[in-house]
GROMACS .gro file of C-alpha atoms in nm:
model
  351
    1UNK     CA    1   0.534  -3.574   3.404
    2UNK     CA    2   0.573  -3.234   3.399
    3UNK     CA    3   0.216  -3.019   3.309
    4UNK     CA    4   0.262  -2.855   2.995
    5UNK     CA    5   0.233  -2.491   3.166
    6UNK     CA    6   0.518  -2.559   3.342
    7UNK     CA    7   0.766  -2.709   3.056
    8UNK     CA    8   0.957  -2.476   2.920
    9UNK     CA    9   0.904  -2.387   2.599
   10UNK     CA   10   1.143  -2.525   2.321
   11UNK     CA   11   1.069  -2.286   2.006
   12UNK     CA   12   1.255  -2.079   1.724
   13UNK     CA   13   1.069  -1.782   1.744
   14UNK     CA   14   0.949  -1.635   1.441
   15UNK     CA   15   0.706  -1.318   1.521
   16UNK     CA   16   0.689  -1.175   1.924
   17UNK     CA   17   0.369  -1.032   1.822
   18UNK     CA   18   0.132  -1.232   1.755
   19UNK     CA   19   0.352  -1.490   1.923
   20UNK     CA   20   0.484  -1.726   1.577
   21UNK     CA   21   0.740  -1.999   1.643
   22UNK     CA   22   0.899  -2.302   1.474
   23UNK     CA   23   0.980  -2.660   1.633
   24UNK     CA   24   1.344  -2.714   1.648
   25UNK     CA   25   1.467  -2.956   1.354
   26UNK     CA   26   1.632  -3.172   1.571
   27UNK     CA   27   1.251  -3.253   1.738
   28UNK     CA   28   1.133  -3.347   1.387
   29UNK     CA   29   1.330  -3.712   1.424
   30UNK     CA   30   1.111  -3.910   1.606
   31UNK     CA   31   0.734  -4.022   1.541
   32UNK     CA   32   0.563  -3.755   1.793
   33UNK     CA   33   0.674  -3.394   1.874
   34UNK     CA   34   0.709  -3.273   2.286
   35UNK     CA   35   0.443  -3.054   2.338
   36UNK     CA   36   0.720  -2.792   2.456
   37UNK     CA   37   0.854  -2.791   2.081
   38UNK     CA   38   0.555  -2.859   1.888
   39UNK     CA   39   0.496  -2.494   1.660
   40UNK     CA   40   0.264  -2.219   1.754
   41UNK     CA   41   0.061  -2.035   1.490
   42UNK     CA   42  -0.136  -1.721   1.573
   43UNK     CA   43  -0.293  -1.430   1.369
   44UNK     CA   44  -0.377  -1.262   1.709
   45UNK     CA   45  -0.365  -1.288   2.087
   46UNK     CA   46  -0.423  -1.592   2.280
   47UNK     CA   47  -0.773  -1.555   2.409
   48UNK     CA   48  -0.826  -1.625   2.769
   49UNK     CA   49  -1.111  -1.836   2.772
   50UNK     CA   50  -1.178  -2.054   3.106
   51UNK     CA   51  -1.264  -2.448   3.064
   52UNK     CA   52  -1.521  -2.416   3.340
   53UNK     CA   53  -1.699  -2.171   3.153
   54UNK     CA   54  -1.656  -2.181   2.835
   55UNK     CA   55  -1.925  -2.348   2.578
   56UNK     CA   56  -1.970  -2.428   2.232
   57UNK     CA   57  -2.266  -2.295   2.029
   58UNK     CA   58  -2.348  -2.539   1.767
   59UNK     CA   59  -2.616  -2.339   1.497
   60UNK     CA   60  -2.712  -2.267   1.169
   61UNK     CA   61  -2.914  -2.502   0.952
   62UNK     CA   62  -2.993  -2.785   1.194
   63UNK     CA   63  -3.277  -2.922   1.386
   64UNK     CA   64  -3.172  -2.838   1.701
   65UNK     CA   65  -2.936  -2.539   1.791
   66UNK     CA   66  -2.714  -2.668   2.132
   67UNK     CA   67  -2.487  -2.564   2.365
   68UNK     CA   68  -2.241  -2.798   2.522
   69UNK     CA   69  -1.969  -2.733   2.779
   70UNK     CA   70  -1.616  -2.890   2.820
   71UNK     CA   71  -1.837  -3.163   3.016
   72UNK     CA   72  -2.092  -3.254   2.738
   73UNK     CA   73  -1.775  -3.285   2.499
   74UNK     CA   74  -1.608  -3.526   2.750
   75UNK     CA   75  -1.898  -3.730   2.760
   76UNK     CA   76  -1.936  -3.864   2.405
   77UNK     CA   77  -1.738  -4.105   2.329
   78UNK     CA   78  -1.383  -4.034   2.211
   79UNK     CA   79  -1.114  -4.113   2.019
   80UNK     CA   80  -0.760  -4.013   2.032
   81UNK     CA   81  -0.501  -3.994   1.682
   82UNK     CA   82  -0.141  -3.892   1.613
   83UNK     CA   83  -0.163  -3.613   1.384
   84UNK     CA   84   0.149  -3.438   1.155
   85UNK     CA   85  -0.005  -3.053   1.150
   86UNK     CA   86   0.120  -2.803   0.911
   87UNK     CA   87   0.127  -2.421   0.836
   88UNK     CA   88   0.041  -2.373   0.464
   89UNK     CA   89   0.290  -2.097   0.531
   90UNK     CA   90   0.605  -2.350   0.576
   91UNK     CA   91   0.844  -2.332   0.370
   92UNK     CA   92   0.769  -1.954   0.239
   93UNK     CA   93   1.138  -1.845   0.360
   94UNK     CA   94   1.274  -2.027   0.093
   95UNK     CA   95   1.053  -1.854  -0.223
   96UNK     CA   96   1.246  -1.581  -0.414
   97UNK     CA   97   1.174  -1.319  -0.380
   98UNK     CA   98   1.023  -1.327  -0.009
   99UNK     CA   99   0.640  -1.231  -0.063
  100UNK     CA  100   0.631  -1.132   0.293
  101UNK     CA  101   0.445  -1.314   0.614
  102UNK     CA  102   0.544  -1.489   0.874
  103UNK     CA  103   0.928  -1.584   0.758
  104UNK     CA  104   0.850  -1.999   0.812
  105UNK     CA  105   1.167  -2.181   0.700
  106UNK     CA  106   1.110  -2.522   0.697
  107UNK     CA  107   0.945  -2.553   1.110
  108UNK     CA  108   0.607  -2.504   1.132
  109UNK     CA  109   0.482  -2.872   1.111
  110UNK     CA  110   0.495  -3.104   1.456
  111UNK     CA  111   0.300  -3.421   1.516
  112UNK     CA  112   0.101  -3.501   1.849
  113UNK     CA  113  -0.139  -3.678   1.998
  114UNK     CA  114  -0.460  -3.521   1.973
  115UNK     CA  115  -0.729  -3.671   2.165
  116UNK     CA  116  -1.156  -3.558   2.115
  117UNK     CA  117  -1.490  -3.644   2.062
  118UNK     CA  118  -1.566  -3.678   1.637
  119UNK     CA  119  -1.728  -3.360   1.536
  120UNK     CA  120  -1.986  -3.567   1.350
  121UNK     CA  121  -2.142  -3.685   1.624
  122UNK     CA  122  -2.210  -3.350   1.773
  123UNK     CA  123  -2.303  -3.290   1.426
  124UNK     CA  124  -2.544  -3.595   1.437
  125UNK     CA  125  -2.655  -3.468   1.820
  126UNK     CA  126  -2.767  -3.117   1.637
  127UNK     CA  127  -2.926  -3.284   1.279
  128UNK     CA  128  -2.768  -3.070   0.989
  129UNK     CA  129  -2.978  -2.997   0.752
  130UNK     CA  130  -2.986  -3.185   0.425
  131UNK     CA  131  -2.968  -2.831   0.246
  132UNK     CA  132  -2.638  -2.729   0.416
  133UNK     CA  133  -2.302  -2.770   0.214
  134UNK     CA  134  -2.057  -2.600   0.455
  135UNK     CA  135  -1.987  -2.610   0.852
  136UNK     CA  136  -1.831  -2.293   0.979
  137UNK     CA  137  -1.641  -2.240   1.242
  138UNK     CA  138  -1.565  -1.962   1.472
  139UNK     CA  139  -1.263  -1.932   1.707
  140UNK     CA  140  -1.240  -1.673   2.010
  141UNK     CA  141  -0.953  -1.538   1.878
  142UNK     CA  142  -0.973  -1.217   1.688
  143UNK     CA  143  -0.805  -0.876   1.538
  144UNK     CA  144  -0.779  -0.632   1.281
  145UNK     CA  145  -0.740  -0.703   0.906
  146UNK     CA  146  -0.668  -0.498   0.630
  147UNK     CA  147  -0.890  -0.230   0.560
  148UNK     CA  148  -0.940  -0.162   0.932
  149UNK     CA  149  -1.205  -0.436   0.978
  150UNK     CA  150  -1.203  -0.628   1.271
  151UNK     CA  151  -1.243  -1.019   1.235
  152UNK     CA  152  -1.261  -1.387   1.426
  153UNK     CA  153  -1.009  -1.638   1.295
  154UNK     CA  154  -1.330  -1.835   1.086
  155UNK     CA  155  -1.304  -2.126   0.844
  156UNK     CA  156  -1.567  -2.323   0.715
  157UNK     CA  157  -1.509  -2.713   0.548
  158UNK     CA  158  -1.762  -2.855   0.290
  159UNK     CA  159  -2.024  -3.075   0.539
  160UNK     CA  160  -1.845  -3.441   0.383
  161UNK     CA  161  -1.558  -3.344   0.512
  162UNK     CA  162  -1.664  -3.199   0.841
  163UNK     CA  163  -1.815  -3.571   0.898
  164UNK     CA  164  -1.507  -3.745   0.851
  165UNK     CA  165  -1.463  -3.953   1.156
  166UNK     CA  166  -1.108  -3.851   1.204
  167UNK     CA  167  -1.181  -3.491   1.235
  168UNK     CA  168  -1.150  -3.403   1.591
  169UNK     CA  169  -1.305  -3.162   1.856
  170UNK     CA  170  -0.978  -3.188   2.066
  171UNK     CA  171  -0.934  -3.093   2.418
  172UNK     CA  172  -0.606  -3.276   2.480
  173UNK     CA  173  -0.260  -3.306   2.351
  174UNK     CA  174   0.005  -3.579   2.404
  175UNK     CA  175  -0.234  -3.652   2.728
  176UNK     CA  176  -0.203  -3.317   2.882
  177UNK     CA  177  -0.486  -3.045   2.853
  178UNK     CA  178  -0.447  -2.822   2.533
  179UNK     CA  179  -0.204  -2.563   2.614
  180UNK     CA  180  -0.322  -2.249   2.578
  181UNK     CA  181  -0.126  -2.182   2.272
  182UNK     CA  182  -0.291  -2.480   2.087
  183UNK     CA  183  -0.664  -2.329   2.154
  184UNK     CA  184  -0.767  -2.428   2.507
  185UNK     CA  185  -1.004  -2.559   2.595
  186UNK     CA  186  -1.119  -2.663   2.224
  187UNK     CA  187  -1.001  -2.703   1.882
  188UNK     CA  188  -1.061  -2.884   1.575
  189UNK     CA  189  -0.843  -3.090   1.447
  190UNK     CA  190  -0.894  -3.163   1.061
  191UNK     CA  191  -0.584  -3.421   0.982
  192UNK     CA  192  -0.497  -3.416   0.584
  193UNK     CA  193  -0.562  -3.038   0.548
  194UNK     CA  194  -0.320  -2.771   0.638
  195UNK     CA  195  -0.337  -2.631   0.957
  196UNK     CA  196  -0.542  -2.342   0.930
  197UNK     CA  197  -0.866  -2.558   0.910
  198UNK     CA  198  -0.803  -2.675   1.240
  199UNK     CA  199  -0.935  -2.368   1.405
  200UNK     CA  200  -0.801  -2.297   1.781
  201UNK     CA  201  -1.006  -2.174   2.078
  202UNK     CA  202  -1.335  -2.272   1.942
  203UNK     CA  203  -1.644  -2.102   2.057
  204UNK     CA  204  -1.921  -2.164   1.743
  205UNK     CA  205  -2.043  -2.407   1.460
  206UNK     CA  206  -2.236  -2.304   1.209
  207UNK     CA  207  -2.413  -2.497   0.922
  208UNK     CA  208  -2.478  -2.322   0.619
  209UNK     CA  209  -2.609  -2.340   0.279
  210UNK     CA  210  -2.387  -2.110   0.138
  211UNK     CA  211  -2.064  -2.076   0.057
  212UNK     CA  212  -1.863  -1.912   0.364
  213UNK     CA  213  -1.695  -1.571   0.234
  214UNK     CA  214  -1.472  -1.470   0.563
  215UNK     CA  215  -1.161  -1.295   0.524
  216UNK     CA  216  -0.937  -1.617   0.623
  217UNK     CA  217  -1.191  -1.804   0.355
  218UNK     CA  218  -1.144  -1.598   0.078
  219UNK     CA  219  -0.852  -1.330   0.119
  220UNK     CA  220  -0.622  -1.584   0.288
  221UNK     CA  221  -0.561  -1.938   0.188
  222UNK     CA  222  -0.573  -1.903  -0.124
  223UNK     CA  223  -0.339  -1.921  -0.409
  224UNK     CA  224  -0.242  -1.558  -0.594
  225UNK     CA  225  -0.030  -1.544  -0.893
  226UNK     CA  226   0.107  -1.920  -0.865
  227UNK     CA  227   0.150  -2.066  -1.196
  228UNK     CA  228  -0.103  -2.329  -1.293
  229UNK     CA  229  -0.359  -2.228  -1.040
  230UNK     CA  230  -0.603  -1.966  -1.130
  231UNK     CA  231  -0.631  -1.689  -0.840
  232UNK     CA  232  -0.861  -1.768  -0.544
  233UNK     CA  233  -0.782  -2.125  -0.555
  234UNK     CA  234  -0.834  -2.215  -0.174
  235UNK     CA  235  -0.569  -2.476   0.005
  236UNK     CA  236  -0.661  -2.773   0.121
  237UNK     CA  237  -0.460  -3.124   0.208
  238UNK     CA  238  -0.117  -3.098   0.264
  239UNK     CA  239   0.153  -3.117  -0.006
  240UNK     CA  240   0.389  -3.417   0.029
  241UNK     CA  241   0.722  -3.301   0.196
  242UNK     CA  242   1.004  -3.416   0.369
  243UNK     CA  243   1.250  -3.262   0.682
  244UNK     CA  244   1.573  -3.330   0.748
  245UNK     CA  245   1.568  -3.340   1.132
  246UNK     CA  246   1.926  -3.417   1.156
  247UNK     CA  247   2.201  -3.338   1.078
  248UNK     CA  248   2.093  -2.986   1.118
  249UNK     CA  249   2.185  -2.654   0.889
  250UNK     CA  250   2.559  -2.551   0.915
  251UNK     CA  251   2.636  -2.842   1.174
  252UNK     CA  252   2.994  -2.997   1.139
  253UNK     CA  253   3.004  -3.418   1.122
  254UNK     CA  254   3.302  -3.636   1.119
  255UNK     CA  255   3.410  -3.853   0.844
  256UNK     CA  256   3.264  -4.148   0.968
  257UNK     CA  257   2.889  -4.296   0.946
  258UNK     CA  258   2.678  -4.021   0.970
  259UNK     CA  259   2.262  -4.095   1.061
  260UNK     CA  260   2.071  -3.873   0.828
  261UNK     CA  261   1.719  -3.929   0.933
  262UNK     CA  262   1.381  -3.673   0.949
  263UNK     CA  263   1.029  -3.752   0.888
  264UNK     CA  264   0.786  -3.685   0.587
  265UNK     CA  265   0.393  -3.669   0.545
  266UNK     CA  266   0.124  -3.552   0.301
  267UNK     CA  267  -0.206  -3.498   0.308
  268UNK     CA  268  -0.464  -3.794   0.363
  269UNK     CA  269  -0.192  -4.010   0.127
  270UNK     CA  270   0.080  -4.274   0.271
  271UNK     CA  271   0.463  -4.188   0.216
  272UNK     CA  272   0.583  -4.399  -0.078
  273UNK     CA  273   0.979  -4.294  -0.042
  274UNK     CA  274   1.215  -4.083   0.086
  275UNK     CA  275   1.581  -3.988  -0.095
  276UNK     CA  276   1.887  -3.841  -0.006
  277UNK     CA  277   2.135  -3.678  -0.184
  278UNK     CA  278   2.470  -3.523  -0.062
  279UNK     CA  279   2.549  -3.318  -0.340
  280UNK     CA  280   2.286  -3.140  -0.405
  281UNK     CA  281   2.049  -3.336  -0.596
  282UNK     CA  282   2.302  -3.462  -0.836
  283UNK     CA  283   2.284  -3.825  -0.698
  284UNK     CA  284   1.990  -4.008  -0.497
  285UNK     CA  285   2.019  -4.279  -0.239
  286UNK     CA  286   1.682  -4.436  -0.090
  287UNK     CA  287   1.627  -4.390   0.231
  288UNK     CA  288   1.519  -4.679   0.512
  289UNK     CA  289   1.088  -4.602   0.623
  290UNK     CA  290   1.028  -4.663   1.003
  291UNK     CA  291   0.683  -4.671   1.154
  292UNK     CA  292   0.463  -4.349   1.144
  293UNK     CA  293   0.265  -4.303   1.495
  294UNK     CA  294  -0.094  -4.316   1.312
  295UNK     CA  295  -0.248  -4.317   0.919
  296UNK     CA  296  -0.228  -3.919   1.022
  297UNK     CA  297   0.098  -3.897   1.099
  298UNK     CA  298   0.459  -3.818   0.964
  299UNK     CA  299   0.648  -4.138   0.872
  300UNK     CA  300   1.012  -4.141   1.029
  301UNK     CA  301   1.293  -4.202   0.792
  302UNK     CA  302   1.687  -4.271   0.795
  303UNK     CA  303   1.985  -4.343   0.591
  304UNK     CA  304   2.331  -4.401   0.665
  305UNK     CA  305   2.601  -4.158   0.476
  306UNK     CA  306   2.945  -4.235   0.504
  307UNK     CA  307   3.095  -3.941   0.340
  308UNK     CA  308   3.368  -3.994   0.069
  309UNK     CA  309   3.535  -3.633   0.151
  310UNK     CA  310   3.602  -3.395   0.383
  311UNK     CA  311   3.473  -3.018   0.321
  312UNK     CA  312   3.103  -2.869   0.252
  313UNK     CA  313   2.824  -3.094   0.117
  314UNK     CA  314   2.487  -2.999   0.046
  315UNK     CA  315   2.220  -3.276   0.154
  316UNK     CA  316   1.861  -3.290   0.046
  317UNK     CA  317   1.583  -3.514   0.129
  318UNK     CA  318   1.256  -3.573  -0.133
  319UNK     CA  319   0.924  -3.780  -0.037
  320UNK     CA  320   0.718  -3.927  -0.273
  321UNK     CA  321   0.385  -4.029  -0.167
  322UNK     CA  322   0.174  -4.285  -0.280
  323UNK     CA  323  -0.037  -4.082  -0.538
  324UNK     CA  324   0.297  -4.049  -0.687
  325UNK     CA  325   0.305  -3.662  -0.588
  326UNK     CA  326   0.672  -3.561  -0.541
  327UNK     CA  327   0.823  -3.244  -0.413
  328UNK     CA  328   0.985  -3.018  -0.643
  329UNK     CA  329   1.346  -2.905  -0.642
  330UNK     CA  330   1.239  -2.528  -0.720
  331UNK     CA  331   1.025  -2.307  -0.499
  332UNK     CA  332   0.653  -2.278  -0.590
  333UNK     CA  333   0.614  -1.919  -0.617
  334UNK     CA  334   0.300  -1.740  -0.481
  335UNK     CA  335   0.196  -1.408  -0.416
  336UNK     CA  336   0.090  -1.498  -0.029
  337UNK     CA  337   0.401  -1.780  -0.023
  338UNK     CA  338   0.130  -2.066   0.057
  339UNK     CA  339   0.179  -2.455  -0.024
  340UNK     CA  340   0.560  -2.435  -0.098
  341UNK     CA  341   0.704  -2.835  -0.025
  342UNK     CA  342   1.014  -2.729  -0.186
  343UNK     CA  343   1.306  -2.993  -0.108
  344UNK     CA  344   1.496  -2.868   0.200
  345UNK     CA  345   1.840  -2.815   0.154
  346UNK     CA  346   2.113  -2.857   0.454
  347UNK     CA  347   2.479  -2.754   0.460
  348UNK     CA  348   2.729  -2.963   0.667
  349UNK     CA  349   3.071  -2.956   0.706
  350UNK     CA  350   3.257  -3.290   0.723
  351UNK     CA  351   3.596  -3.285   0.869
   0.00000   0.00000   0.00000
């Protein structure tokens, strides 16, 4: 197999600079994403951090501040789990008006393979305090905000969550090293939650006992002006949401059986159903489940359309999960265009 450096990279490219780029819909069919294709989210440059070197400071309100290397991470035992991550941005091309950001369309989600040692047990190694209510963590990556302050990409998760066994301190993907794009040598990987609480290039830990104000806390991820939620409200687990993988936007199909098929997640909760409609949401037909790669992961669906006519049809796919969430048919509208699972719409032409 071919090391990841040396695949060639198999993105839409959304921002040169940072470097933003969606996974080709057509990728989105199957259970796992290629590493080549899988989306790249960055607020600033790729650090260059070396595995040999690097270390992880684990702090804060614990009995015993450490410092492990790639090595000490490698020898806990590990676990490895198929995980469907998300932008909370996805989706924000589609609000009207455009409130600006990186112009996601409906690409910034992939699934992999992520492979780690359970953050709790480093966690356990370190003894968090019983007074602490938050871990923090602190990437290497870092820039300039507004206001001309310069900042680390930081997040912090309440300490029940951070103790999940399923949240990760990954340093591989689909078996390969992390590419550097994905946060070598480190990252956390927090499965139900959107993806920017599964911090890249991690250097620190922190346990606090109170509430973590960073600007990517409190001024980002968050909801502003949305309807329903008062201001401030911070994201968490994914919304339920389903892609059309193929046919793809603007493609032509003949008049015989066509394969609709995608995949479609949400966050911590099992997919319940999956529709299809070829006119636009007028009529619904169910779509056939297949087998999602892990509890974590995006659940593959298909149906069979046999179209009745020739000309332009409009297909669009809804998921319902098993909380009975189910994705609206109208953009959520936000001031920072986060948490939008508005049903994606394709145009075909049949001939």
């Amino acid at each position: 197999m071919m090391p990841e450096r040396e695949q060639k990279l198999d993105l839409v490219t959304r921002e040169e600079s940072p470097y933003n780029a969606g996974t080709p819909m057509r990728a989105l069919a199957g259970p796992r994403t290629p590493s080549r294709s899988f989306y790249v989210r960055s607020h600033f440059p790729v650090p260059d951090l070396d595995p040999e070197t690097w270390r992880l400071r684990v702090e804060g309100e614990v009995e015993e501040s450490l410092e492990l290397s790639l090595d000490d991470l490698r020898s806990l035992p590990a676990r490895s789990l198929a995980v469907t991550l998300e932008c909370a941005g996805n989706g924000r091309r589609a609000m009207d008006p455009f409130p600006g950001g990186t112009p996601w369309v409906f690409d910034a989600v992939s699934t992999a393979e992520f492979t780690g040692t359970p953050l709790y047990r480093v966690l356990d190694r370190a003894g968090v305090s019983p007074g602490a209510t938050e871990i923090v963590f602190t990437g290497a990556d870092r820039g300039e905000v507004e206001g001309g302050r310069e900042v680390p990409f930081e997040r912090s998760l309440p300490v029940a969550v951070a103790r999940d066994p399923d949240v990760l301190l990954a340093w591989s993907m689909n078996g390969e090293p992390l590419p550097p794009r994905h946060g070598r040598p480190v990252r956390l990987v927090v499965p139900a939650w959107y993806g920017m609480a599964s911090v890249k290039w991690l250097v620190r830990v922190q346990a606090s006992a109170k509430p973590f104000r960073g600007w990517f806390q409190a001024e980002r991820y968050v909801y502003r002006g949305r309807e329903g939620r008062p201001d401030g409200t911070p994201l968490a687990r994914k919304r339920v949401r389903a892609a059309i993988a193929r046919p793809v936007d603007g493609e032509t199909v003949s008049e015989g059986p066509v394969d609709v098929e995608g995949t479609a997640w949400s966050g911590g909760v099992a997919i319940r159903r999956v529709e299809v409609s070829v006119d636009g949401g007028a009529r619904w037909h169910e779509a056939r489940l297949g087998e999602a790669a892990g509890v974590h992961a995006a659940t593959p669906w298909r149906w069979t359309w046999e179209p009745e006519a020739t000309g332009r049809h409009v297909l669009v796919a809804r998921a319902t999960d098993a909380a009975g969430e189910i994705q609206p048919l109208e953009p959520l509208w936000n001031a920072l265009g986060y948490g939008n699972n508005v049903v994606q719409r394709v145009e075909v032409e049949v001939r």
